[in-house]
Amino acid sequence: MASVSITVFAVVNGPGALATESQIGQADQTKVEAAVDPAIQEALDRKTQREEELSALSRDIDVSSDRQKEIEREIAAIDRDRESLNNRILRTADTIKGLETKLTDTERRLLKLGENEDSVRASLNSRRGVLSEVLAALQRIGRRPPPALAVQPSDALAAVRSAILLNAVMPEIRVETEALAADLTELSRLKSVIADEKKRLGGDAMRLAEEKSRLELLLSAKRQEREKTAGELDKEKRRAEELANKAGSLKDLIAKLETEIKSAREAAEKSREAERNAGRGGRGGDPFADPGRLAPAIAFADAKGRLPRPVSGDMVQDFGQIDDFGNLTEGQSIATRAGSRVTSPADGWVVYSGPFRSFGQLLILNTGGGYHVLLAGMDRIDAELGQFVLAGEPVGVMGATRWASASTIGLGSTQPILYVEFRKDGSAVDPTPWWARIEEEKARG
């Protein structure tokens, strides 16, 4: 009985290329690796290109001049009192944080969809040789159909051989056709979903650009309301930087700031006064609801489970883990999007704002009750010495890449990383109990 052999040819330039057993047996292993490497490299190149396109889509969007003027008119029209400004700033910061989370989620979905698209294309390419041979066989049968036995009995043997050929080939044709149809359908669906996700990404990126523009104008308006002169502020900044250069540790820095810097000393005094005046225990409602407050409405120790996270991102190192130097970490490290806005996790007074050793740009808040909150790794800090900031108020901006520091070594991420540390009477404490659950943050935002 005749048999049918279907040869699978290697697809030279396609991912997932295959070869026959005889070809593999005869080929040198080095040549096989050389044939595979370009395919792998091509897939990696596509992935890198896809990531760059997504990053550029979010980064390079500019607000139109008409929209910018509209936002400027909107800011100019609002009441310039402290409560109105704070309220708008907090709402805008919440919106930005939500949009950054949505953009990150969309980008992850797009990367996954791109990987699925590559898999489908590889599946199609891997069967290209089989499909070519089967289609060629069908074409030959169509040109020279098998003869009918009743008309030409002498060709009976040819008819039997043709029937055997068809019986052998047709099941494979059916299987391959069904697989091909499924792959093509999935490829079409993926392209449609990817197009929708890119459209959503573009829309959210534009909204994010508008909200960032609005926030910059709001912060500028608030800075104009501050009474401290630029000369006094610059003098205190220079003195604070001198103390930072001489300090042996963060604990030493905080102690010196609150004794030698006027604004930091006043902040410490205000925090103690606020602690005496604040009602303790379970206070009903949202303690952060009043945007016009000039002091914490609740003691920091009572704020456990209520504080908003300072940035949208993924925790890459938690408190109390062993770092690359064998020491226990004293804070938490959060990987963020490039250019993310950083908000204050609590009400407090700024006692330091500037560079400090390997921490990069460091912000220290006195939150009362002997507690301090430290935020490091930012590209820019917007809060000033002595300023009282509200929980959720923007205080800085992350850079485009990770700030190389001792606190972020070995984290395996190229994203910007915000380092967060809570201290009680100079000693680090775990921030985890203070964070509100994600659901509560969304409800409040």
Short mmCIF file of C-alpha atoms in Angstrom, two decimals:
data_model
loop_
_atom_site.label_atom_id
_atom_site.label_comp_id
_atom_site.label_asym_id
_atom_site.label_seq_id
_atom_site.Cartn_x
_atom_site.Cartn_y
_atom_site.Cartn_z
CA MET A 1 0.00 0.00 0.00
CA ALA A 2 1.26 3.43 -0.89
CA SER A 3 2.08 5.90 1.86
CA VAL A 4 2.15 9.65 1.87
CA SER A 5 5.06 11.59 3.33
CA ILE A 6 4.53 15.24 4.27
CA THR A 7 7.81 17.15 4.60
CA VAL A 8 7.96 20.15 6.91
CA PHE A 9 10.37 22.76 5.55
CA ALA A 10 12.18 25.27 7.72
CA VAL A 11 10.90 28.83 7.48
CA VAL A 12 14.13 30.79 7.41
CA ASN A 13 12.98 34.21 8.59
CA GLY A 14 9.96 33.35 10.71
CA PRO A 15 9.87 32.89 14.50
CA GLY A 16 9.33 29.31 15.55
CA ALA A 17 10.96 27.91 12.37
CA LEU A 18 11.03 24.09 12.08
CA ALA A 19 13.26 21.56 10.28
CA THR A 20 12.97 17.89 9.36
CA GLU A 21 14.67 15.18 11.40
CA SER A 22 17.08 14.40 8.54
CA GLN A 23 18.01 18.06 8.26
CA ILE A 24 18.68 18.34 11.98
CA GLY A 25 20.65 15.11 11.95
CA GLN A 26 22.87 16.29 9.13
CA ALA A 27 23.28 19.91 10.22
CA ASP A 28 25.96 21.02 12.55
CA GLN A 29 24.73 22.16 15.97
CA THR A 30 26.34 25.54 15.51
CA LYS A 31 24.35 26.13 12.35
CA VAL A 32 21.12 25.22 14.14
CA GLU A 33 21.88 27.73 16.89
CA ALA A 34 22.70 30.36 14.28
CA ALA A 35 19.29 29.70 12.67
CA VAL A 36 17.46 30.03 16.01
CA ASP A 37 19.25 33.07 17.37
CA PRO A 38 17.93 35.54 14.75
CA ALA A 39 14.36 34.45 15.51
CA ILE A 40 14.86 34.93 19.24
CA GLN A 41 16.57 38.26 18.63
CA GLU A 42 13.73 39.35 16.38
CA ALA A 43 11.18 38.61 19.10
CA LEU A 44 13.25 40.49 21.68
CA ASP A 45 13.64 43.44 19.32
CA ARG A 46 9.87 43.55 18.79
CA LYS A 47 9.29 43.49 22.56
CA THR A 48 11.78 46.31 23.14
CA GLN A 49 10.27 48.34 20.30
CA ARG A 50 6.79 47.79 21.73
CA GLU A 51 7.88 49.00 25.18
CA GLU A 52 9.52 52.08 23.69
CA GLU A 53 6.40 52.90 21.68
CA LEU A 54 4.20 52.64 24.78
CA SER A 55 6.59 54.82 26.78
CA ALA A 56 6.74 57.43 24.02
CA LEU A 57 2.96 57.46 23.69
CA SER A 58 2.55 58.51 27.32
CA ARG A 59 5.64 60.72 27.52
CA ASP A 60 5.47 62.81 24.37
CA ILE A 61 1.85 63.94 24.52
CA ASP A 62 1.56 67.71 24.88
CA VAL A 63 -1.47 69.71 25.89
CA SER A 64 -2.72 71.86 23.02
CA SER A 65 -2.33 75.61 23.38
CA ASP A 66 -6.11 76.11 23.38
CA ARG A 67 -6.57 73.54 26.15
CA GLN A 68 -3.68 75.05 28.12
CA LYS A 69 -5.27 78.51 27.96
CA GLU A 70 -8.60 77.04 29.04
CA ILE A 71 -6.95 75.46 32.09
CA GLU A 72 -5.20 78.73 32.92
CA ARG A 73 -8.54 80.60 32.81
CA GLU A 74 -10.07 77.93 35.05
CA ILE A 75 -7.29 78.34 37.65
CA ALA A 76 -7.48 82.13 37.49
CA ALA A 77 -11.22 82.02 38.17
CA ILE A 78 -11.10 79.95 41.36
CA ASP A 79 -11.09 81.54 44.78
CA ARG A 80 -7.49 81.99 45.91
CA ASP A 81 -8.14 81.28 49.58
CA ARG A 82 -6.16 78.47 51.16
CA GLU A 83 -9.06 76.04 51.48
CA SER A 84 -10.12 76.33 47.82
CA LEU A 85 -6.57 75.93 46.55
CA ASN A 86 -5.88 72.95 48.79
CA ASN A 87 -9.12 71.29 47.81
CA ARG A 88 -8.39 71.60 44.08
CA ILE A 89 -4.78 70.46 44.55
CA LEU A 90 -5.81 67.34 46.49
CA ARG A 91 -8.51 66.42 43.97
CA THR A 92 -6.16 66.91 41.02
CA ALA A 93 -3.40 64.87 42.70
CA ASP A 94 -5.88 62.03 43.32
CA THR A 95 -6.94 62.13 39.66
CA ILE A 96 -3.32 62.00 38.51
CA LYS A 97 -2.56 59.01 40.75
CA GLY A 98 -5.59 57.16 39.38
CA LEU A 99 -4.64 57.92 35.77
CA GLU A 100 -1.06 56.74 36.36
CA THR A 101 -2.40 53.43 37.68
CA LYS A 102 -4.69 53.05 34.66
CA LEU A 103 -1.87 53.80 32.25
CA THR A 104 0.40 51.23 33.89
CA ASP A 105 -2.35 48.58 33.74
CA THR A 106 -3.08 49.35 30.09
CA GLU A 107 0.59 49.15 29.16
CA ARG A 108 0.88 45.75 30.86
CA ARG A 109 -2.15 44.49 28.95
CA LEU A 110 -0.72 45.76 25.67
CA LEU A 111 2.61 44.02 26.27
CA LYS A 112 0.79 40.76 27.06
CA LEU A 113 -1.37 41.10 23.96
CA GLY A 114 1.77 41.72 21.91
CA GLU A 115 3.29 38.51 23.26
CA ASN A 116 0.11 36.61 22.35
CA GLU A 117 0.25 38.08 18.85
CA ASP A 118 3.85 36.88 18.47
CA SER A 119 2.79 33.38 19.59
CA VAL A 120 0.01 33.23 17.00
CA ARG A 121 2.32 34.41 14.24
CA ALA A 122 4.91 31.83 15.28
CA SER A 123 2.22 29.13 15.14
CA LEU A 124 1.27 30.19 11.62
CA ASN A 125 4.89 30.29 10.47
CA SER A 126 5.64 26.87 11.96
CA ARG A 127 3.04 25.25 9.67
CA ARG A 128 3.93 27.18 6.55
CA GLY A 129 5.85 24.24 5.04
CA VAL A 130 3.04 21.72 5.65
CA LEU A 131 0.41 24.03 4.22
CA SER A 132 2.52 24.74 1.13
CA GLU A 133 2.88 21.03 0.33
CA VAL A 134 -0.77 20.19 0.97
CA LEU A 135 -1.98 23.10 -1.16
CA ALA A 136 0.41 22.04 -3.94
CA ALA A 137 -0.96 18.47 -3.80
CA LEU A 138 -4.52 19.76 -4.03
CA GLN A 139 -3.56 21.92 -6.97
CA ARG A 140 -2.09 18.92 -8.80
CA ILE A 141 -5.19 16.84 -8.08
CA GLY A 142 -7.37 19.67 -9.40
CA ARG A 143 -5.44 19.81 -12.67
CA ARG A 144 -5.42 16.00 -13.17
CA PRO A 145 -8.52 14.58 -11.42
CA PRO A 146 -8.61 10.78 -10.90
CA PRO A 147 -10.45 8.93 -13.71
CA ALA A 148 -13.86 7.31 -13.27
CA LEU A 149 -13.65 3.47 -13.24
CA ALA A 150 -16.77 3.10 -15.40
CA VAL A 151 -15.28 5.16 -18.18
CA GLN A 152 -11.68 3.98 -18.14
CA PRO A 153 -11.42 0.60 -16.36
CA SER A 154 -7.76 0.32 -17.43
CA ASP A 155 -6.92 3.15 -15.04
CA ALA A 156 -8.30 1.32 -11.99
CA LEU A 157 -4.88 1.11 -10.35
CA ALA A 158 -4.38 4.87 -10.77
CA ALA A 159 -7.83 5.49 -9.28
CA VAL A 160 -7.04 3.32 -6.26
CA ARG A 161 -3.75 5.11 -5.73
CA SER A 162 -5.50 8.49 -5.97
CA ALA A 163 -8.09 7.38 -3.42
CA ILE A 164 -5.34 6.28 -1.04
CA LEU A 165 -3.61 9.63 -1.50
CA LEU A 166 -6.81 11.57 -0.80
CA ASN A 167 -7.66 9.43 2.24
CA ALA A 168 -4.19 10.08 3.64
CA VAL A 169 -4.05 13.78 2.87
CA MET A 170 -7.62 14.99 3.55
CA PRO A 171 -7.63 14.47 7.36
CA GLU A 172 -4.38 16.42 7.61
CA ILE A 173 -5.78 19.14 5.36
CA ARG A 174 -8.84 19.41 7.58
CA VAL A 175 -6.80 19.60 10.79
CA GLU A 176 -4.38 22.14 9.36
CA THR A 177 -7.20 24.22 7.88
CA GLU A 178 -9.05 24.32 11.21
CA ALA A 179 -5.87 25.28 13.05
CA LEU A 180 -5.09 27.94 10.46
CA ALA A 181 -8.61 29.37 10.66
CA ALA A 182 -8.42 29.46 14.48
CA ASP A 183 -5.06 31.24 14.39
CA LEU A 184 -6.23 33.77 11.82
CA THR A 185 -9.39 34.47 13.86
CA GLU A 186 -7.33 34.93 17.02
CA LEU A 187 -4.87 37.18 15.19
CA SER A 188 -7.71 39.36 13.95
CA ARG A 189 -9.20 39.54 17.45
CA LEU A 190 -5.85 40.46 18.99
CA LYS A 191 -5.31 43.25 16.45
CA SER A 192 -8.75 44.67 17.28
CA VAL A 193 -8.16 44.49 21.05
CA ILE A 194 -4.69 46.05 20.69
CA ALA A 195 -6.14 48.91 18.65
CA ASP A 196 -8.79 49.55 21.35
CA GLU A 197 -6.22 49.44 24.14
CA LYS A 198 -3.93 51.87 22.29
CA LYS A 199 -6.85 54.24 21.81
CA ARG A 200 -7.65 54.04 25.52
CA LEU A 201 -3.98 54.56 26.38
CA GLY A 202 -3.79 57.66 24.19
CA GLY A 203 -6.91 59.14 25.76
CA ASP A 204 -5.72 58.51 29.32
CA ALA A 205 -2.27 59.89 28.50
CA MET A 206 -3.83 63.10 27.21
CA ARG A 207 -5.96 63.42 30.35
CA LEU A 208 -2.85 62.86 32.47
CA ALA A 209 -0.98 65.61 30.61
CA GLU A 210 -3.89 68.01 31.19
CA GLU A 211 -4.13 67.17 34.89
CA LYS A 212 -0.37 67.65 35.34
CA SER A 213 -0.63 71.06 33.67
CA ARG A 214 -3.53 71.95 35.96
CA LEU A 215 -1.59 70.83 39.03
CA GLU A 216 1.47 72.89 38.10
CA LEU A 217 -0.70 76.01 37.86
CA LEU A 218 -2.42 75.25 41.15
CA LEU A 219 0.88 74.74 42.95
CA SER A 220 2.20 77.96 41.45
CA ALA A 221 -0.87 79.80 42.75
CA LYS A 222 -0.36 78.31 46.20
CA ARG A 223 3.32 79.30 46.25
CA GLN A 224 2.31 82.88 45.56
CA GLU A 225 0.17 82.82 48.71
CA ARG A 226 3.09 81.94 50.98
CA GLU A 227 4.28 84.82 53.15
CA LYS A 228 7.91 83.81 53.60
CA THR A 229 10.22 85.83 51.35
CA ALA A 230 12.49 84.13 48.85
CA GLY A 231 15.58 85.59 50.57
CA GLU A 232 14.73 84.06 53.94
CA LEU A 233 13.94 80.72 52.34
CA ASP A 234 17.19 80.59 50.39
CA LYS A 235 19.18 81.38 53.53
CA GLU A 236 17.53 78.55 55.44
CA LYS A 237 18.00 76.14 52.54
CA ARG A 238 21.73 76.84 52.45
CA ARG A 239 22.02 76.32 56.21
CA ALA A 240 20.04 73.07 56.00
CA GLU A 241 22.32 71.78 53.25
CA GLU A 242 25.37 72.59 55.40
CA LEU A 243 23.91 70.55 58.25
CA ALA A 244 23.09 67.70 55.86
CA ASN A 245 26.71 67.58 54.69
CA LYS A 246 27.95 67.34 58.28
CA ALA A 247 25.31 64.95 59.67
CA GLY A 248 26.49 61.42 60.38
CA SER A 249 23.05 59.82 60.04
CA LEU A 250 19.41 60.61 59.38
CA LYS A 251 18.73 60.65 63.10
CA ASP A 252 21.54 63.14 63.60
CA LEU A 253 20.28 65.27 60.69
CA ILE A 254 16.73 65.48 62.07
CA ALA A 255 17.99 66.43 65.53
CA LYS A 256 20.23 69.21 64.19
CA LEU A 257 17.55 70.57 61.84
CA GLU A 258 15.00 70.97 64.62
CA THR A 259 17.46 72.82 66.84
CA GLU A 260 19.39 75.00 64.37
CA ILE A 261 16.94 75.79 61.53
CA LYS A 262 14.24 78.29 62.47
CA SER A 263 11.52 76.91 60.19
CA ALA A 264 12.25 73.32 61.28
CA ARG A 265 12.28 74.38 64.93
CA GLU A 266 8.95 76.17 64.50
CA ALA A 267 7.58 73.10 62.71
CA ALA A 268 8.58 70.90 65.66
CA GLU A 269 6.91 73.32 68.08
CA LYS A 270 3.73 73.42 65.99
CA SER A 271 3.64 69.61 65.84
CA ARG A 272 3.86 69.41 69.64
CA GLU A 273 1.11 71.99 70.00
CA ALA A 274 -1.06 70.17 67.47
CA GLU A 275 -0.55 66.93 69.38
CA ARG A 276 -1.76 68.57 72.59
CA ASN A 277 -4.83 70.04 70.86
CA ALA A 278 -5.79 67.06 68.69
CA GLY A 279 -8.59 64.84 69.92
CA ARG A 280 -7.35 61.30 70.41
CA GLY A 281 -9.09 57.99 69.85
CA GLY A 282 -11.68 57.03 67.27
CA ARG A 283 -12.82 60.21 65.57
CA GLY A 284 -15.77 59.74 63.26
CA GLY A 285 -15.62 60.53 59.56
CA ASP A 286 -12.61 61.27 57.42
CA PRO A 287 -9.92 63.13 59.41
CA PHE A 288 -8.47 64.45 56.12
CA ALA A 289 -11.73 65.90 54.82
CA ASP A 290 -11.02 69.56 55.72
CA PRO A 291 -8.63 71.02 53.10
CA GLY A 292 -8.33 74.27 55.07
CA ARG A 293 -6.73 72.74 58.18
CA LEU A 294 -3.47 74.23 59.44
CA ALA A 295 -2.54 71.31 61.69
CA PRO A 296 -3.16 67.55 61.72
CA ALA A 297 -6.75 66.81 62.67
CA ILE A 298 -5.70 63.48 64.14
CA ALA A 299 -2.58 62.31 65.97
CA PHE A 300 -0.20 60.35 63.73
CA ALA A 301 -0.38 57.32 66.04
CA ASP A 302 -4.16 57.27 65.53
CA ALA A 303 -3.88 57.45 61.74
CA LYS A 304 -3.00 53.76 61.31
CA GLY A 305 -4.87 52.22 58.40
CA ARG A 306 -5.90 55.64 57.07
CA LEU A 307 -2.89 57.13 55.25
CA PRO A 308 -2.81 57.29 51.43
CA ARG A 309 0.22 55.83 49.68
CA PRO A 310 2.55 58.53 48.36
CA VAL A 311 2.75 57.18 44.81
CA SER A 312 1.13 54.68 42.46
CA GLY A 313 3.41 51.70 41.84
CA ASP A 314 4.62 48.25 42.89
CA MET A 315 6.39 47.43 46.14
CA VAL A 316 9.82 46.02 45.23
CA GLN A 317 11.29 45.86 48.73
CA ASP A 318 9.44 45.88 52.03
CA PHE A 319 10.41 46.94 55.52
CA GLY A 320 12.57 44.46 57.46
CA GLN A 321 13.96 42.53 54.48
CA ILE A 322 17.66 41.69 54.12
CA ASP A 323 19.38 43.93 51.57
CA ASP A 324 22.50 43.21 49.47
CA PHE A 325 24.73 44.29 52.36
CA GLY A 326 23.15 41.83 54.80
CA ASN A 327 21.31 44.55 56.72
CA LEU A 328 17.60 44.79 57.44
CA THR A 329 15.84 47.45 55.38
CA GLU A 330 14.42 50.35 57.39
CA GLY A 331 11.84 51.46 54.82
CA GLN A 332 9.86 50.48 51.76
CA SER A 333 10.87 50.88 48.09
CA ILE A 334 8.16 51.46 45.48
CA ALA A 335 8.77 51.27 41.71
CA THR A 336 6.85 54.03 39.92
CA ARG A 337 6.19 55.38 36.45
CA ALA A 338 8.65 57.92 35.06
CA GLY A 339 7.58 61.43 36.06
CA SER A 340 5.03 60.24 38.63
CA ARG A 341 3.74 62.77 41.13
CA VAL A 342 4.63 62.05 44.76
CA THR A 343 2.12 63.07 47.41
CA SER A 344 2.54 63.47 51.14
CA PRO A 345 1.34 60.36 52.96
CA ALA A 346 0.38 62.37 56.06
CA ASP A 347 -0.23 65.84 57.44
CA GLY A 348 3.02 67.37 58.60
CA TRP A 349 5.59 70.15 58.50
CA VAL A 350 8.57 70.13 56.17
CA VAL A 351 11.78 70.10 58.21
CA TYR A 352 14.12 69.22 55.36
CA SER A 353 13.93 69.48 51.58
CA GLY A 354 17.02 68.84 49.49
CA PRO A 355 19.84 66.40 48.65
CA PHE A 356 21.24 64.05 51.28
CA ARG A 357 24.08 61.63 50.56
CA SER A 358 23.04 58.60 48.48
CA PHE A 359 19.34 59.25 49.10
CA GLY A 360 19.16 61.85 46.34
CA GLN A 361 16.44 64.43 46.88
CA LEU A 362 15.16 63.86 50.41
CA LEU A 363 12.00 65.23 52.04
CA ILE A 364 11.50 64.96 55.80
CA LEU A 365 8.14 65.69 57.42
CA ASN A 366 7.50 66.16 61.11
CA THR A 367 4.10 64.53 61.58
CA GLY A 368 3.89 65.06 65.35
CA GLY A 369 4.16 62.75 68.35
CA GLY A 370 7.86 62.13 67.73
CA TYR A 371 7.14 60.71 64.25
CA HIS A 372 8.90 61.70 61.03
CA VAL A 373 8.17 60.59 57.47
CA LEU A 374 11.02 60.43 54.95
CA LEU A 375 10.61 60.33 51.16
CA ALA A 376 13.70 59.87 48.97
CA GLY A 377 14.61 59.22 45.33
CA MET A 378 12.65 62.07 43.77
CA ASP A 379 13.95 64.14 40.87
CA ARG A 380 12.33 67.32 42.18
CA ILE A 381 10.79 68.46 45.47
CA ASP A 382 8.02 71.06 45.45
CA ALA A 383 7.56 71.50 49.22
CA GLU A 384 9.44 74.23 51.08
CA LEU A 385 11.03 74.38 54.53
CA GLY A 386 8.49 75.10 57.22
CA GLN A 387 5.52 74.44 54.96
CA PHE A 388 2.56 72.52 56.37
CA VAL A 389 1.46 69.90 53.84
CA LEU A 390 -1.72 67.87 53.81
CA ALA A 391 -2.05 64.13 53.38
CA GLY A 392 -2.39 63.59 49.62
CA GLU A 393 -0.84 66.95 48.69
CA PRO A 394 1.79 66.82 45.89
CA VAL A 395 5.31 67.30 47.25
CA GLY A 396 7.58 66.13 44.42
CA VAL A 397 8.12 64.46 41.06
CA MET A 398 9.94 61.23 40.19
CA GLY A 399 12.61 61.20 37.49
CA ALA A 400 12.85 59.15 34.31
CA THR A 401 15.12 56.43 35.70
CA ARG A 402 16.06 54.95 39.06
CA TRP A 403 18.23 57.03 41.38
CA ALA A 404 21.22 54.84 42.25
CA SER A 405 21.45 54.75 46.03
CA ALA A 406 22.31 52.35 48.82
CA SER A 407 18.62 51.86 49.56
CA THR A 408 17.80 50.65 46.02
CA ILE A 409 20.79 48.45 45.16
CA GLY A 410 19.87 44.99 43.89
CA LEU A 411 16.17 45.69 43.31
CA GLY A 412 16.39 44.60 39.66
CA SER A 413 14.27 47.45 38.32
CA THR A 414 15.18 50.28 35.97
CA GLN A 415 12.03 52.21 36.94
CA PRO A 416 12.24 55.21 39.27
CA ILE A 417 12.04 54.04 42.87
CA LEU A 418 10.59 56.03 45.77
CA TYR A 419 12.03 55.15 49.18
CA VAL A 420 9.65 55.66 52.13
CA GLU A 421 10.68 55.54 55.77
CA PHE A 422 8.74 56.17 59.00
CA ARG A 423 10.64 57.04 62.19
CA LYS A 424 9.53 57.26 65.81
CA ASP A 425 11.90 59.15 68.12
CA GLY A 426 14.69 58.58 65.59
CA SER A 427 14.19 54.82 65.10
CA ALA A 428 12.71 53.29 61.94
CA VAL A 429 9.26 51.66 62.21
CA ASP A 430 7.27 49.58 59.73
CA PRO A 431 5.00 51.86 57.61
CA THR A 432 2.67 48.99 56.64
CA PRO A 433 0.09 49.40 59.47
CA TRP A 434 -0.43 53.04 58.50
CA TRP A 435 -1.43 52.52 54.87
CA ALA A 436 -5.10 52.57 53.92
CA ARG A 437 -6.36 49.66 51.87
CA ILE A 438 -6.49 50.31 48.13
CA GLU A 439 -10.31 50.13 48.15
CA GLU A 440 -10.53 52.83 50.83
CA GLU A 441 -8.12 55.09 48.94
CA LYS A 442 -10.21 54.76 45.78
CA ALA A 443 -13.42 55.51 47.68
CA ARG A 444 -11.93 58.62 49.26
CA GLY A 445 -10.38 59.76 45.93
#
